[in-house]
């Protein structure tokens, strides 16, 4: 880390990875859009694009410096890079400005994932205000803790590609948000089946594609570590797809939605671990995540939580599991750190502390922010708007099917 | 025979189907429609302006039944499709003169 | 530029970028396809694929050499590279043949954008003939002027990634074409609302994704300049999405179509500028483009021009604005040239001359070509074919929805 | 090949290529999904995802070592790499583990292509069992023969990117499979028109995009050879699209489905040749493939074979033609070997032997495997399940259109 | 009561709706259909061959009205849906015996 | 006049259309529906459990004809839509009181 020269191969890699991760944000929109009733499909996809747009502006003005500015008390970054001041075209291996962009697209997707909790009932204007606050007050601190020199980083917590920062934050945030905004009208009484599964599968395919960039790109270099991250990502996704499908097959028919949800669960769980574990561990991690997240989904339905599109079950619980699994399965030969099964109890405890603090922080802060928005400008559309659907009510548009 | 045409909320289709099946009415044909009632659709407020939502997605259910079953079917649908809120829908009854099964050699005329 | 050796990092970058730009051509088809009536969606998408196919053959036989052969009078390239003679697997940084391919996919997308002006009414056979002529007589000269050593290049006009060559040419070409072919039957009387907005959003997502390759790839190297181009591209898109959405919100509901159109406007406007301006300028450029292109669209509707899918408003006017904005905002620290705000009036004038000549040339030449085609083999389908829709009438296919 | 050091540029290239090839597997699902009746669209897409998932697990446990373990009698690889033992993060140019992943995604897409032969009637559980067996007993040996040091490799057969290994195997396999499983109920009597052509075009676009990685990536380095492979891939696709479209135009209207099928035919045919021929040869190869595969499709329909989505006509026959064409058109200046037209009869004969053995092996083995499955657990769903459609019958899901 | 079923060009839906609303007829149900008239669809020339376009997308509008309103509705639709060109569409009138509102306790029989 | 409503298998639409056209019946309106008959849909076996497939996609064909043509149309449809297997469909006949062409000044009342 003391060469100050650009490496074209690494730069090429991270440039393309950044574009691929950017594509994941609309992909979240497609993935979610296929799962809502047709009257809300445009709204659901648009929320992802809007997440990308507002987080982009937030990040280049204030977000990047809050996350990666000089550390203040382990908690937040200073304002050194405000408005990207001093973030230039040169850098160490890759251009600084590229590192900034790579981090930006992570922040964008976190917000997009969060929309699961408010699907089919959020007021667009309130979402924009909420989104800016959430990124600033929830995401940015978490990014700083893990990657910007904050306390978690100092403590030695491992989060290779953002299991804690991106997935725990958005998953548990979505749960909090769903509690504040309340259930959809008719939830549990009306049928609210996914109406456009091919759109969800398309979104899932693009997510899977982009996830290679998300995980392998986090090596920030085109090297063996990136290749390892790539491979375990692929394996974990496959493993999760098969176990979720298998588990649901026992109860009924194996839906394609279960299969793709399992793949996403596997992808989430391997995210923090992908720089620290090898292929065989990734079969276990992905496979366990598939079953665990499927169980969490059943639990959510049983509890009648309307965390509508299961960001909590998949990203929240999957991310939490991944953080702990990293502490269990880490292999020193790959990422330099051993996990619990190699006797390193300390690392497991560190992972636990890191993950549960993130769970608590993101749940509580999201809850508070959502409450404030709800009490002031109102989070939710009116009953009539919900009835006609957000496509028409919020965007004045509809699909002609 | 009569054709009962019910135009209901999409979300209520499952309930209506179940309740009808319970009463022994399995046969039906459904399709997606858009509609508005007398009150000319739903009116959303938007920046103080009246903002008319024109046509709302609904599901149309067509059920052909014997004359003496009409009342039961209507009552069943009324009960299970009702939410008490705007947009609950309407039921129309019209005459059907003949029913022919394509497979079997059945002919029903009334 | 006097090393004659391949750089694997740069080659890797431009290889992938070329694939990503190729994907933009079908993406234009999806973007447009979602905006037409369902009876023309296949036709609209197919026109993009066909653009790619015919331009590929045109480019490798004659187009590349007309654009990049030795300069003849500042106007056109010579026939040195006819049939790719002498375009080999080695080169300077990247293989020559790869540079050729990267340029090819730019030519293809320009023709695809042009189909906006003839949507739902062009005769397929005539489009193929017209497309070959247009690429040869409009696109190739413009590419030569800017990048092949032509007069604009000599004059010092800046067009980093093709604002003039690709977007002005196709945008103003589309306008001319729409004048020649005439309005769709019932235009202004029937409602012709977009019928498949999720397809448009998907196309928009893929365009946004590919645009990183379009702009950053134009650096032809995986370096700091590419990273800068990448970042300003992302910012400008976000900024454009937000201002168009905001401006349309004042007048009514913020449609997702407006949001994505604003993003595309921002992407177009930053295209010529992306190697010359920094992040803060890109917020301004993208934001202004969003508002300006939205205003142009309103003007077009008011004027009852049936340039049906707004290539003129977004690509034409956005590209023109971007060319001028490059002359205003260029920062020497990034691309070596200062703009108007740093006192370099000359550059602004050069940009103006370049852009307006391109506007005039592409509008007039497209108009003449379209007239010739129309008078000879006829540009337009019959009234009955238009009524049943081009999917059935031209392709014998239809969607079963 | 005796440097044992990683090259970042090459590694970056192959990493991204692997992700792009992975995307091709869901793309096959979309491509096929648009061609079946709406009641089977989810099933068709899901089969591709499931192919990816099961082949991933198969490959990392046993498949890779069977293909690339030390050669046993020219026929199969030994178990040296079982469970990826010894496949590490370092390597020669690119990490070994990355090479493994690049090969993995090829194996996955081959199985996905095969689903053409059983569309709308395969039992999901049987497909999973069959898929595992097919990959192990058909694909893995073929991969070993061509690339893992097997007899075809020793003989000097040329297959740059898998024309024989991927396309002949899956195309002729699909034909065998369709014979065993039997025709769809009502085939030839009911109309079974493609119902969702835009989905097919989207799948086609993603396939075309990914194919650059498939072919150029097979250079395993970001160099001139990769660039050449990229360019001829693009040209061949364009040429195939145009000739198929033209040929079908003579008989009726030029469908977009014909256009995209021609592009795929061109892509298939250039696959084995792309490291051995130049641009002009690729126009001929792609163009001939378009016409040949279209003719094969007409032949299949005439013969009333229900190889439902034409994997045989396009991948099988296209791949066979490509293998032979490689022997005809190879240019020593590009790939070091001359073909028939430069007087090298031997190479042509080698290509013929290689291709026809692959045809025979994959057809016969697939037939036998399918028969075994059919006699034991049954390949096909019941008549009633077929009638209601596999979406509901196998997955318990349906599209709400 | 009568059900008026109009099958019109998709492009004319907006106009028809507006004109009906102006005359006080707001309530209606619409859905997408495909159809052809007596002349067996539209016949396109293609390489000299007659090339039949079979079924053209249309919109069906169902409006249930009182008997004495039938004429007004028909005239209104005729005027606003008309282009004078092939494919303008058709209107059918059929009997409806009862209308029941699901929400309110309304029952209309005629 | 009568409206003949046939609910058939999607796969049989082409055959039915051709056979009707041969007999001189070109005009028709079709749309996609879902339906089930008396036997309450199709019942798939799944792990020993009865697994009900509720509503199957069908196509509805509406044809308005003169009274004396009803029988021919019904017979034609019966023959060409029939497979003898479950799900062949049903035909309903109901009265139509008036037919109005939008383009021409035609009015047919019977
Ligand atoms: N007179 C009518 N003619 C045809 N369709 C009607 C009529 N009245 C109501 N409908 C249909 O019934 C649906 C429900 O009616 P109602 O509950 O009155 O409407 P709303 O949704 O406005 O509350 C409407 O959306 C429309 O499809
Ligand atoms: N006899 C009929 N029965 C059912 N539907 C009919 C009948 N005649 C016409 N239609 C419907 O009305 C539509 C318009 O009819 P018309 O204007 O005569 O047809 P065209 O579109 O061929 O000009 C048709 O597309 C069809 O949907
Ligand atoms: N009584 C009825 N009312 C309305 N629609 C009916 C009725 N009976 C049958 N249908 C329609 O006709 C279709 C075919 O009927 P039938 O052949 O009896 O059903 P199945 O598909 O269960 O064999 C059903 O799917 C349904 O759409």
PDB file of C-alpha atoms in Angstrom, chain D residues 10-225:
ATOM      1  CA  UNK D  10      -5.442 -10.582 -18.088  1.00  0.00           C
ATOM      2  CA  UNK D  11      -6.921 -11.443 -14.726  1.00  0.00           C
ATOM      3  CA  UNK D  12      -9.221  -8.434 -14.866  1.00  0.00           C
ATOM      4  CA  UNK D  13     -10.319  -9.465 -18.319  1.00  0.00           C
ATOM      5  CA  UNK D  14     -11.065 -13.076 -17.472  1.00  0.00           C
ATOM      6  CA  UNK D  15     -12.805 -12.137 -14.217  1.00  0.00           C
ATOM      7  CA  UNK D  16     -15.250  -9.905 -16.036  1.00  0.00           C
ATOM      8  CA  UNK D  17     -15.607 -12.376 -18.887  1.00  0.00           C
ATOM      9  CA  UNK D  18     -16.549 -15.090 -16.426  1.00  0.00           C
ATOM     10  CA  UNK D  19     -19.307 -12.899 -15.006  1.00  0.00           C
ATOM     11  CA  UNK D  20     -20.539 -12.125 -18.509  1.00  0.00           C
ATOM     12  CA  UNK D  21     -20.614 -15.781 -19.490  1.00  0.00           C
ATOM     13  CA  UNK D  22     -22.465 -16.568 -16.263  1.00  0.00           C
ATOM     14  CA  UNK D  23     -25.115 -14.042 -17.356  1.00  0.00           C
ATOM     15  CA  UNK D  24     -25.593 -16.018 -20.553  1.00  0.00           C
ATOM     16  CA  UNK D  25     -27.194 -18.880 -18.677  1.00  0.00           C
ATOM     17  CA  UNK D  26     -30.191 -16.888 -17.436  1.00  0.00           C
ATOM     18  CA  UNK D  27     -30.127 -15.243 -20.870  1.00  0.00           C
ATOM     19  CA  UNK D  28     -30.720 -18.635 -22.461  1.00  0.00           C
ATOM     20  CA  UNK D  29     -33.687 -18.931 -20.104  1.00  0.00           C
ATOM     21  CA  UNK D  30     -35.114 -15.601 -21.237  1.00  0.00           C
ATOM     22  CA  UNK D  31     -34.403 -16.411 -24.869  1.00  0.00           C
ATOM     23  CA  UNK D  32     -36.255 -19.702 -24.578  1.00  0.00           C
ATOM     24  CA  UNK D  33     -38.880 -18.393 -22.161  1.00  0.00           C
ATOM     25  CA  UNK D  34     -40.193 -15.940 -24.716  1.00  0.00           C
ATOM     26  CA  UNK D  35     -40.710 -18.739 -27.208  1.00  0.00           C
ATOM     27  CA  UNK D  36     -42.944 -21.002 -25.160  1.00  0.00           C
ATOM     28  CA  UNK D  37     -46.565 -20.612 -24.284  1.00  0.00           C
ATOM     29  CA  UNK D  38     -47.110 -18.224 -21.413  1.00  0.00           C
ATOM     30  CA  UNK D  39     -48.044 -21.059 -19.068  1.00  0.00           C
ATOM     31  CA  UNK D  40     -44.483 -22.370 -19.269  1.00  0.00           C
ATOM     32  CA  UNK D  41     -42.421 -19.192 -19.267  1.00  0.00           C
ATOM     33  CA  UNK D  42     -41.395 -19.352 -15.619  1.00  0.00           C
ATOM     34  CA  UNK D  43     -40.471 -23.008 -15.951  1.00  0.00           C
ATOM     35  CA  UNK D  44     -38.335 -22.324 -18.979  1.00  0.00           C
ATOM     36  CA  UNK D  45     -36.399 -19.537 -17.291  1.00  0.00           C
ATOM     37  CA  UNK D  46     -36.091 -21.457 -14.047  1.00  0.00           C
ATOM     38  CA  UNK D  47     -34.530 -24.440 -15.821  1.00  0.00           C
ATOM     39  CA  UNK D  48     -31.610 -22.238 -16.819  1.00  0.00           C
ATOM     40  CA  UNK D  49     -31.036 -20.953 -13.327  1.00  0.00           C
ATOM     41  CA  UNK D  50     -31.250 -24.468 -11.997  1.00  0.00           C
ATOM     42  CA  UNK D  51     -28.734 -25.615 -14.603  1.00  0.00           C
ATOM     43  CA  UNK D  52     -26.354 -22.980 -13.348  1.00  0.00           C
ATOM     44  CA  UNK D  53     -26.858 -23.994  -9.731  1.00  0.00           C
ATOM     45  CA  UNK D  54     -26.430 -27.723 -10.164  1.00  0.00           C
ATOM     46  CA  UNK D  55     -23.536 -27.491 -12.593  1.00  0.00           C
ATOM     47  CA  UNK D  56     -21.744 -25.156 -10.197  1.00  0.00           C
ATOM     48  CA  UNK D  57     -21.834 -27.742  -7.451  1.00  0.00           C
ATOM     49  CA  UNK D  58     -21.058 -30.584  -9.845  1.00  0.00           C
ATOM     50  CA  UNK D  59     -18.116 -28.725 -11.340  1.00  0.00           C
ATOM     51  CA  UNK D  60     -16.369 -27.749  -8.131  1.00  0.00           C
ATOM     52  CA  UNK D  61     -16.768 -31.203  -6.659  1.00  0.00           C
ATOM     53  CA  UNK D  62     -16.105 -33.523  -9.580  1.00  0.00           C
ATOM     54  CA  UNK D  63     -16.570 -31.906 -12.976  1.00  0.00           C
ATOM     55  CA  UNK D  64     -13.460 -29.780 -13.096  1.00  0.00           C
ATOM     56  CA  UNK D  65     -11.163 -32.610 -12.234  1.00  0.00           C
ATOM     57  CA  UNK D  66     -12.819 -34.969 -14.708  1.00  0.00           C
ATOM     58  CA  UNK D  67     -12.242 -32.376 -17.384  1.00  0.00           C
ATOM     59  CA  UNK D  68      -8.891 -30.938 -16.421  1.00  0.00           C
ATOM     60  CA  UNK D  69      -7.267 -33.507 -14.150  1.00  0.00           C
ATOM     61  CA  UNK D  70      -4.272 -35.389 -15.534  1.00  0.00           C
ATOM     62  CA  UNK D  71      -5.166 -37.176 -18.727  1.00  0.00           C
ATOM     63  CA  UNK D  72      -6.189 -40.821 -18.495  1.00  0.00           C
ATOM     64  CA  UNK D  73      -5.904 -42.542 -21.827  1.00  0.00           C
ATOM     65  CA  UNK D  74      -6.957 -39.467 -23.753  1.00  0.00           C
ATOM     66  CA  UNK D  75     -10.473 -39.977 -22.495  1.00  0.00           C
ATOM     67  CA  UNK D  76     -11.015 -38.370 -19.144  1.00  0.00           C
ATOM     68  CA  UNK D  77      -9.259 -36.402 -16.442  1.00  0.00           C
ATOM     69  CA  UNK D  78      -8.033 -37.927 -13.199  1.00  0.00           C
ATOM     70  CA  UNK D  79      -9.241 -37.036  -9.752  1.00  0.00           C
ATOM     71  CA  UNK D  80      -6.297 -34.782  -8.816  1.00  0.00           C
ATOM     72  CA  UNK D  81      -8.476 -31.704  -8.473  1.00  0.00           C
ATOM     73  CA  UNK D  82     -11.428 -33.326  -6.762  1.00  0.00           C
ATOM     74  CA  UNK D  83     -13.203 -30.771  -4.593  1.00  0.00           C
ATOM     75  CA  UNK D  84     -10.849 -28.185  -6.122  1.00  0.00           C
ATOM     76  CA  UNK D  85      -7.938 -29.643  -4.206  1.00  0.00           C
ATOM     77  CA  UNK D  86      -4.819 -27.799  -5.316  1.00  0.00           C
ATOM     78  CA  UNK D  87      -6.661 -25.274  -7.457  1.00  0.00           C
ATOM     79  CA  UNK D  88      -5.282 -22.109  -5.991  1.00  0.00           C
ATOM     80  CA  UNK D  89      -5.278 -18.358  -6.099  1.00  0.00           C
ATOM     81  CA  UNK D  90      -2.065 -18.145  -8.065  1.00  0.00           C
ATOM     82  CA  UNK D  91      -1.417 -19.347 -11.537  1.00  0.00           C
ATOM     83  CA  UNK D  92       0.085 -18.697 -14.861  1.00  0.00           C
ATOM     84  CA  UNK D  93      -1.167 -15.330 -16.110  1.00  0.00           C
ATOM     85  CA  UNK D  94      -4.501 -15.767 -14.406  1.00  0.00           C
ATOM     86  CA  UNK D  95      -5.278 -17.545 -11.124  1.00  0.00           C
ATOM     87  CA  UNK D  96      -5.962 -21.263 -11.472  1.00  0.00           C
ATOM     88  CA  UNK D  97      -9.188 -20.885  -9.605  1.00  0.00           C
ATOM     89  CA  UNK D  98     -10.337 -18.290 -12.112  1.00  0.00           C
ATOM     90  CA  UNK D  99      -9.616 -20.620 -14.998  1.00  0.00           C
ATOM     91  CA  UNK D 100     -11.740 -23.171 -13.172  1.00  0.00           C
ATOM     92  CA  UNK D 101     -14.617 -20.686 -12.854  1.00  0.00           C
ATOM     93  CA  UNK D 102     -14.379 -19.632 -16.477  1.00  0.00           C
ATOM     94  CA  UNK D 103     -14.719 -23.264 -17.480  1.00  0.00           C
ATOM     95  CA  UNK D 104     -17.557 -23.745 -15.007  1.00  0.00           C
ATOM     96  CA  UNK D 105     -19.820 -21.196 -16.630  1.00  0.00           C
ATOM     97  CA  UNK D 106     -19.304 -22.887 -19.986  1.00  0.00           C
ATOM     98  CA  UNK D 107     -20.506 -26.174 -18.552  1.00  0.00           C
ATOM     99  CA  UNK D 108     -23.549 -24.442 -17.088  1.00  0.00           C
ATOM    100  CA  UNK D 109     -24.677 -22.859 -20.314  1.00  0.00           C
ATOM    101  CA  UNK D 110     -24.360 -26.134 -22.202  1.00  0.00           C
ATOM    102  CA  UNK D 111     -26.911 -27.720 -19.906  1.00  0.00           C
ATOM    103  CA  UNK D 112     -29.191 -24.703 -20.212  1.00  0.00           C
ATOM    104  CA  UNK D 113     -29.131 -24.909 -24.015  1.00  0.00           C
ATOM    105  CA  UNK D 114     -30.148 -28.534 -23.788  1.00  0.00           C
ATOM    106  CA  UNK D 115     -33.483 -27.637 -22.201  1.00  0.00           C
ATOM    107  CA  UNK D 116     -34.726 -26.698 -25.653  1.00  0.00           C
ATOM    108  CA  UNK D 117     -35.387 -30.353 -26.348  1.00  0.00           C
ATOM    109  CA  UNK D 118     -37.676 -30.868 -23.370  1.00  0.00           C
ATOM    110  CA  UNK D 119     -39.422 -27.513 -23.231  1.00  0.00           C
ATOM    111  CA  UNK D 120     -42.914 -27.438 -21.743  1.00  0.00           C
ATOM    112  CA  UNK D 121     -42.902 -31.092 -20.696  1.00  0.00           C
ATOM    113  CA  UNK D 122     -39.938 -32.034 -18.489  1.00  0.00           C
ATOM    114  CA  UNK D 123     -40.364 -33.088 -14.882  1.00  0.00           C
ATOM    115  CA  UNK D 124     -38.216 -30.843 -12.730  1.00  0.00           C
ATOM    116  CA  UNK D 125     -36.874 -33.531 -10.407  1.00  0.00           C
ATOM    117  CA  UNK D 126     -35.879 -35.703 -13.349  1.00  0.00           C
ATOM    118  CA  UNK D 127     -34.204 -32.775 -15.012  1.00  0.00           C
ATOM    119  CA  UNK D 128     -31.997 -32.268 -11.994  1.00  0.00           C
ATOM    120  CA  UNK D 129     -30.921 -35.903 -11.951  1.00  0.00           C
ATOM    121  CA  UNK D 130     -30.504 -35.986 -15.694  1.00  0.00           C
ATOM    122  CA  UNK D 131     -28.566 -32.706 -15.698  1.00  0.00           C
ATOM    123  CA  UNK D 132     -26.044 -33.976 -13.183  1.00  0.00           C
ATOM    124  CA  UNK D 133     -25.508 -37.152 -15.153  1.00  0.00           C
ATOM    125  CA  UNK D 134     -25.320 -35.393 -18.502  1.00  0.00           C
ATOM    126  CA  UNK D 135     -22.745 -32.893 -17.329  1.00  0.00           C
ATOM    127  CA  UNK D 136     -20.663 -35.652 -15.815  1.00  0.00           C
ATOM    128  CA  UNK D 137     -20.906 -38.201 -18.594  1.00  0.00           C
ATOM    129  CA  UNK D 138     -21.300 -36.088 -21.701  1.00  0.00           C
ATOM    130  CA  UNK D 139     -19.970 -32.603 -21.115  1.00  0.00           C
ATOM    131  CA  UNK D 140     -16.967 -33.376 -18.937  1.00  0.00           C
ATOM    132  CA  UNK D 141     -15.419 -35.921 -21.320  1.00  0.00           C
ATOM    133  CA  UNK D 142     -15.911 -33.588 -24.265  1.00  0.00           C
ATOM    134  CA  UNK D 143     -14.254 -30.751 -22.362  1.00  0.00           C
ATOM    135  CA  UNK D 144     -11.403 -33.065 -21.514  1.00  0.00           C
ATOM    136  CA  UNK D 145     -10.947 -34.193 -25.089  1.00  0.00           C
ATOM    137  CA  UNK D 146     -10.729 -30.675 -26.444  1.00  0.00           C
ATOM    138  CA  UNK D 147      -9.084 -28.691 -23.698  1.00  0.00           C
ATOM    139  CA  UNK D 148      -7.957 -30.987 -20.943  1.00  0.00           C
ATOM    140  CA  UNK D 149      -5.338 -32.909 -22.890  1.00  0.00           C
ATOM    141  CA  UNK D 150      -7.578 -35.593 -24.364  1.00  0.00           C
ATOM    142  CA  UNK D 151      -7.348 -37.269 -27.731  1.00  0.00           C
ATOM    143  CA  UNK D 152      -8.881 -34.443 -29.731  1.00  0.00           C
ATOM    144  CA  UNK D 153      -6.407 -32.029 -28.277  1.00  0.00           C
ATOM    145  CA  UNK D 154      -3.521 -34.380 -29.004  1.00  0.00           C
ATOM    146  CA  UNK D 155      -4.731 -34.837 -32.541  1.00  0.00           C
ATOM    147  CA  UNK D 156      -4.634 -31.072 -33.002  1.00  0.00           C
ATOM    148  CA  UNK D 157      -8.348 -30.390 -33.333  1.00  0.00           C
ATOM    149  CA  UNK D 158      -9.127 -26.697 -33.111  1.00  0.00           C
ATOM    150  CA  UNK D 159     -11.959 -25.462 -30.937  1.00  0.00           C
ATOM    151  CA  UNK D 160     -11.176 -21.995 -29.728  1.00  0.00           C
ATOM    152  CA  UNK D 161     -14.167 -21.303 -27.547  1.00  0.00           C
ATOM    153  CA  UNK D 162     -16.241 -24.423 -27.448  1.00  0.00           C
ATOM    154  CA  UNK D 163     -18.108 -24.968 -30.697  1.00  0.00           C
ATOM    155  CA  UNK D 164     -17.738 -28.673 -30.254  1.00  0.00           C
ATOM    156  CA  UNK D 165     -17.666 -28.904 -26.502  1.00  0.00           C
ATOM    157  CA  UNK D 166     -20.597 -26.615 -25.790  1.00  0.00           C
ATOM    158  CA  UNK D 167     -22.685 -26.323 -28.931  1.00  0.00           C
ATOM    159  CA  UNK D 168     -22.451 -29.669 -30.679  1.00  0.00           C
ATOM    160  CA  UNK D 169     -22.922 -31.451 -27.369  1.00  0.00           C
ATOM    161  CA  UNK D 170     -25.966 -29.478 -26.305  1.00  0.00           C
ATOM    162  CA  UNK D 171     -27.502 -29.189 -29.768  1.00  0.00           C
ATOM    163  CA  UNK D 172     -27.318 -32.849 -30.669  1.00  0.00           C
ATOM    164  CA  UNK D 173     -28.089 -33.745 -27.089  1.00  0.00           C
ATOM    165  CA  UNK D 174     -31.272 -31.709 -27.299  1.00  0.00           C
ATOM    166  CA  UNK D 175     -32.304 -33.621 -30.394  1.00  0.00           C
ATOM    167  CA  UNK D 176     -31.744 -36.987 -28.714  1.00  0.00           C
ATOM    168  CA  UNK D 177     -33.610 -35.799 -25.663  1.00  0.00           C
ATOM    169  CA  UNK D 178     -36.573 -34.647 -27.716  1.00  0.00           C
ATOM    170  CA  UNK D 179     -36.799 -38.078 -29.306  1.00  0.00           C
ATOM    171  CA  UNK D 180     -36.861 -39.804 -25.959  1.00  0.00           C
ATOM    172  CA  UNK D 181     -39.299 -37.496 -24.214  1.00  0.00           C
ATOM    173  CA  UNK D 182     -41.660 -37.312 -27.195  1.00  0.00           C
ATOM    174  CA  UNK D 183     -43.584 -34.466 -28.734  1.00  0.00           C
ATOM    175  CA  UNK D 184     -45.634 -31.967 -26.835  1.00  0.00           C
ATOM    176  CA  UNK D 185     -49.316 -32.806 -26.768  1.00  0.00           C
ATOM    177  CA  UNK D 186     -50.947 -31.225 -29.765  1.00  0.00           C
ATOM    178  CA  UNK D 187     -47.636 -30.571 -31.517  1.00  0.00           C
ATOM    179  CA  UNK D 188     -48.369 -29.932 -35.163  1.00  0.00           C
ATOM    180  CA  UNK D 189     -52.085 -29.674 -34.440  1.00  0.00           C
ATOM    181  CA  UNK D 190     -52.352 -26.791 -32.011  1.00  0.00           C
ATOM    182  CA  UNK D 191     -50.619 -23.545 -32.755  1.00  0.00           C
ATOM    183  CA  UNK D 192     -47.636 -23.088 -30.502  1.00  0.00           C
ATOM    184  CA  UNK D 193     -46.448 -19.687 -31.522  1.00  0.00           C
ATOM    185  CA  UNK D 194     -43.862 -17.810 -29.463  1.00  0.00           C
ATOM    186  CA  UNK D 195     -45.851 -15.681 -27.075  1.00  0.00           C
ATOM    187  CA  UNK D 196     -43.382 -13.210 -25.685  1.00  0.00           C
ATOM    188  CA  UNK D 197     -40.958 -12.141 -28.340  1.00  0.00           C
ATOM    189  CA  UNK D 198     -39.606  -9.148 -26.467  1.00  0.00           C
ATOM    190  CA  UNK D 199     -38.397 -11.496 -23.746  1.00  0.00           C
ATOM    191  CA  UNK D 200     -36.663 -13.546 -26.410  1.00  0.00           C
ATOM    192  CA  UNK D 201     -35.077 -10.439 -27.889  1.00  0.00           C
ATOM    193  CA  UNK D 202     -33.890  -9.373 -24.451  1.00  0.00           C
ATOM    194  CA  UNK D 203     -32.411 -12.815 -23.880  1.00  0.00           C
ATOM    195  CA  UNK D 204     -30.818 -12.612 -27.314  1.00  0.00           C
ATOM    196  CA  UNK D 205     -29.278  -9.238 -26.516  1.00  0.00           C
ATOM    197  CA  UNK D 206     -27.751 -10.574 -23.316  1.00  0.00           C
ATOM    198  CA  UNK D 207     -26.498 -13.660 -25.120  1.00  0.00           C
ATOM    199  CA  UNK D 208     -24.879 -11.536 -27.800  1.00  0.00           C
ATOM    200  CA  UNK D 209     -23.286  -9.390 -25.094  1.00  0.00           C
ATOM    201  CA  UNK D 210     -22.033 -12.371 -23.152  1.00  0.00           C
ATOM    202  CA  UNK D 211     -20.750 -14.104 -26.251  1.00  0.00           C
ATOM    203  CA  UNK D 212     -17.951 -11.581 -26.551  1.00  0.00           C
ATOM    204  CA  UNK D 213     -16.714 -12.840 -23.215  1.00  0.00           C
ATOM    205  CA  UNK D 214     -17.304 -16.434 -24.238  1.00  0.00           C
ATOM    206  CA  UNK D 215     -15.170 -16.103 -27.349  1.00  0.00           C
ATOM    207  CA  UNK D 216     -12.676 -13.348 -26.616  1.00  0.00           C
ATOM    208  CA  UNK D 217     -12.309 -14.540 -23.041  1.00  0.00           C
ATOM    209  CA  UNK D 218     -11.208 -17.905 -24.338  1.00  0.00           C
ATOM    210  CA  UNK D 219      -7.910 -16.260 -25.249  1.00  0.00           C
ATOM    211  CA  UNK D 220      -7.437 -16.151 -21.464  1.00  0.00           C
ATOM    212  CA  UNK D 221      -5.542 -12.916 -21.967  1.00  0.00           C
ATOM    213  CA  UNK D 222      -6.399  -9.374 -22.971  1.00  0.00           C
ATOM    214  CA  UNK D 223      -4.342  -9.348 -26.115  1.00  0.00           C
ATOM    215  CA  UNK D 224      -4.566  -9.087 -29.877  1.00  0.00           C
ATOM    216  CA  UNK D 225      -5.952 -12.563 -30.213  1.00  0.00           C
TER     217      UNK D 225
END
